[in-house]
mmCIF file of C-alpha atoms in Angstrom:
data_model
loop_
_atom_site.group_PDB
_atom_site.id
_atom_site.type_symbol
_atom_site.label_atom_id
_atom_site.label_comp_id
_atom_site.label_asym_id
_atom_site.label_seq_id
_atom_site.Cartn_x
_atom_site.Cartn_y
_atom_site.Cartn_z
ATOM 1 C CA UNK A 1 58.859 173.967 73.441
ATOM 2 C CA UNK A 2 59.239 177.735 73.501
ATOM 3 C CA UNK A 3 62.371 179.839 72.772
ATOM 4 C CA UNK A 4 62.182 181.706 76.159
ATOM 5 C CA UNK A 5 59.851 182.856 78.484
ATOM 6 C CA UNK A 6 59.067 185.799 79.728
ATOM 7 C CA UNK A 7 56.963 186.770 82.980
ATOM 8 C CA UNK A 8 53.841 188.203 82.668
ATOM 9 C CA UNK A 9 53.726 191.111 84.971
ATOM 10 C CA UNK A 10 56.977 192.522 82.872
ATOM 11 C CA UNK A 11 54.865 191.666 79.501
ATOM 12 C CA UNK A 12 51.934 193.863 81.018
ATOM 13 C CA UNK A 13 54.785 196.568 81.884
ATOM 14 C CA UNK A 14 55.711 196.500 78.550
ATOM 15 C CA UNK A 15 52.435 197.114 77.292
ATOM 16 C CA UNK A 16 51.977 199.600 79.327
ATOM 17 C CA UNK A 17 54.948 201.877 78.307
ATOM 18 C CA UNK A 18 53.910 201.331 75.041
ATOM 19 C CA UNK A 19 50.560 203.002 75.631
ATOM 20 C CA UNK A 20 51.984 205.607 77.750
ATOM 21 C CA UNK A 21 54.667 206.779 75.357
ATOM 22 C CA UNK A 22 51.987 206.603 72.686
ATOM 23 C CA UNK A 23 52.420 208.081 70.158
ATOM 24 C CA UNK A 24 56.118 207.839 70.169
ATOM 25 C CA UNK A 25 57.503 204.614 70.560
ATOM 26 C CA UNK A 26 59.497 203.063 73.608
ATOM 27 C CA UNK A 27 63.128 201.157 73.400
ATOM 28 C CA UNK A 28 64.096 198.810 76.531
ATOM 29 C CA UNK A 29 66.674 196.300 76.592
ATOM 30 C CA UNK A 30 65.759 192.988 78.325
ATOM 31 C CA UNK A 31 67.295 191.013 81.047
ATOM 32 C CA UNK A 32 67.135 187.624 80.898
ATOM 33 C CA UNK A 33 68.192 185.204 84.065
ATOM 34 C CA UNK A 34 68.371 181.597 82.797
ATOM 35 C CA UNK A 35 65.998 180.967 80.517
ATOM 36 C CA UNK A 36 62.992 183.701 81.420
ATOM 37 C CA UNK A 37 63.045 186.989 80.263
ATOM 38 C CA UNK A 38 62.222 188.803 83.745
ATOM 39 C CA UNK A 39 63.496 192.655 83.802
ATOM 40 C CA UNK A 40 63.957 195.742 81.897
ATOM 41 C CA UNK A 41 66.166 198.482 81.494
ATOM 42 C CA UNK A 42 64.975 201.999 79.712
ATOM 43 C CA UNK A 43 67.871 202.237 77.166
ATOM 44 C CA UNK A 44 69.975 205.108 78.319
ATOM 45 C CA UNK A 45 69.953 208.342 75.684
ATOM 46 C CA UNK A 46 67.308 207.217 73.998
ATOM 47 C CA UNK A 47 66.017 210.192 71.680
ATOM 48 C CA UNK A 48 61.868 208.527 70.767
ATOM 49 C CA UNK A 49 59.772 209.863 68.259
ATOM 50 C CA UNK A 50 56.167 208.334 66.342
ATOM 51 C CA UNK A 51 58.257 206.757 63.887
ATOM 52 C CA UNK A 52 61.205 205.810 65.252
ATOM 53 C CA UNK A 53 63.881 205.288 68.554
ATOM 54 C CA UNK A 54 67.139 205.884 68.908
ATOM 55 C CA UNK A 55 69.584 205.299 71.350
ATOM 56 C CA UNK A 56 73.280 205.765 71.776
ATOM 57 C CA UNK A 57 74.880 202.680 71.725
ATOM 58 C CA UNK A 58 78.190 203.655 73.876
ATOM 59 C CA UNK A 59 75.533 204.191 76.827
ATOM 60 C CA UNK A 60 74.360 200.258 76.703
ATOM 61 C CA UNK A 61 75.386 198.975 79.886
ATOM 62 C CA UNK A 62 78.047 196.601 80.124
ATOM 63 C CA UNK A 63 76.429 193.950 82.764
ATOM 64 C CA UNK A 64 75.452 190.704 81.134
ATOM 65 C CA UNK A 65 72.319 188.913 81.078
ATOM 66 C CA UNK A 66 71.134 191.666 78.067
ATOM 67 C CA UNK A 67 69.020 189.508 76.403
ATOM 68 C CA UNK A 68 67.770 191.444 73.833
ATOM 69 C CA UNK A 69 65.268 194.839 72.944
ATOM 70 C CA UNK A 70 61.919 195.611 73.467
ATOM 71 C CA UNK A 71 60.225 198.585 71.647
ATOM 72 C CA UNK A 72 57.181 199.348 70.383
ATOM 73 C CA UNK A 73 55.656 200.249 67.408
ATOM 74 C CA UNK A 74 52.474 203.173 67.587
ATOM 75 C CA UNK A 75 51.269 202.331 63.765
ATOM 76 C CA UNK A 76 50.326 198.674 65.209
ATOM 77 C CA UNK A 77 52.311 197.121 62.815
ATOM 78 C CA UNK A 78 54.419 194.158 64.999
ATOM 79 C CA UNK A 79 56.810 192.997 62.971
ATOM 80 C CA UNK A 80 60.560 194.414 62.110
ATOM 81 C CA UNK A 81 61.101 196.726 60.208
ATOM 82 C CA UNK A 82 64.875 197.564 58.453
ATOM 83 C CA UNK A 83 65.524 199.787 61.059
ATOM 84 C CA UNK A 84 65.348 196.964 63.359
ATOM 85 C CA UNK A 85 66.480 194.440 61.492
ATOM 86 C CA UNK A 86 69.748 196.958 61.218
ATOM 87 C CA UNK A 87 69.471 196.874 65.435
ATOM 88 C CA UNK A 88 68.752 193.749 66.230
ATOM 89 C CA UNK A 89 71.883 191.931 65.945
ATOM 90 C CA UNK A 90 73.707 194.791 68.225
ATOM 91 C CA UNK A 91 71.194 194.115 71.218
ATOM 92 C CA UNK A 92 70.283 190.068 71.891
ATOM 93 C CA UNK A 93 69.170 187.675 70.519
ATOM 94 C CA UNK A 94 65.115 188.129 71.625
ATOM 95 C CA UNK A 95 63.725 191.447 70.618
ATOM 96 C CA UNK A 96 59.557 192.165 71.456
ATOM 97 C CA UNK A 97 57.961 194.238 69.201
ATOM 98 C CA UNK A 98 54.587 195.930 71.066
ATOM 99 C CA UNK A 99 52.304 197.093 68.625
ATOM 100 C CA UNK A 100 49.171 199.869 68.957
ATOM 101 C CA UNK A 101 46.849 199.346 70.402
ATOM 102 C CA UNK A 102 48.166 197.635 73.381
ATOM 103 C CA UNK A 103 46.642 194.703 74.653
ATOM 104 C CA UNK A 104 48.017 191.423 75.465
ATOM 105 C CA UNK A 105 47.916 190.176 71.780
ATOM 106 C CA UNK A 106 49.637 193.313 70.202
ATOM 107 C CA UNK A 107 52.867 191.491 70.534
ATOM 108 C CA UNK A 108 55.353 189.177 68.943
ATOM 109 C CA UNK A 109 58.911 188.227 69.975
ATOM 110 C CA UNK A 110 61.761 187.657 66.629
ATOM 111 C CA UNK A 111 65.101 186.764 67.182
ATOM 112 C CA UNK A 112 67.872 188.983 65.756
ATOM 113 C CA UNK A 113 67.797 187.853 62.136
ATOM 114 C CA UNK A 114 63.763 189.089 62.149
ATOM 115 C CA UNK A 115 62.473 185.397 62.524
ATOM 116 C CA UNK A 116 59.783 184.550 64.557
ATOM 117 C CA UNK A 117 60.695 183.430 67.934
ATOM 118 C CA UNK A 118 58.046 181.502 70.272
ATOM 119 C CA UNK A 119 57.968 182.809 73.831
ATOM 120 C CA UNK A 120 55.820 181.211 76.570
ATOM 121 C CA UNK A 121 54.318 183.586 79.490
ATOM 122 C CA UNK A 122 54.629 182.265 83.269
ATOM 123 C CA UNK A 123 53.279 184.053 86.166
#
């Protein structure tokens, strides 16, 4: 049984920004409404660059449902870093890491503590 889901047309938008902000990286935070993952939010102030994001965190919007981060990282490598293992626990508990280059298996989803966390796509 998976952790969460997530819908696939957001998981393809996802992918997406990563290649288009290529080759800086991309921060989102993601809206979750019961148990699927199913919206997005641009994190507001975020300054990007290729090796890192930033955002300020007394812009994060104060509506619930923020279910976590998404971001990606342009050196392909998909798993946390410290940075983000530093982030994590400040943003949800489901954070997607998209990875160079792109495609639908240059992805992984850890909860905050950098643990693998099994998400299942639905259309």
């Amino acid at each position: 049984m998976p952790d969460i889901k997530i819908k696939r047309e957001l998981l393809m938008i996802l992918l997406e920004l990563g290649k288009s902000s290529h080759p800086s990286e991309f921060l989102a935070l993601l809206i979750k409404k019961g148990d699927t993952i199913d919206e997005f939010e641009l994190a507001p102030g975020t300054i990007t660059g290729s090796s890192s994001a930033r955002y300020q965190p007394d812009m994060m919007p104060l509506g619930t449902g923020i279910a976590g981060s998404a971001h990606s990282h342009p050196s392909g490598a998909i798993r946390p870093s410290d940075a983000d293992l530093r982030f994590f626990p400040a943003a949800g508990k489901y954070h997607i890491i998209i990875g160079a280059p792109y495609t639908e298996d240059d992805w992984r989803c850890f909860f905050a503590d950098g643990s693998p966390c099994s998400v299942e796509v639905i259309d």
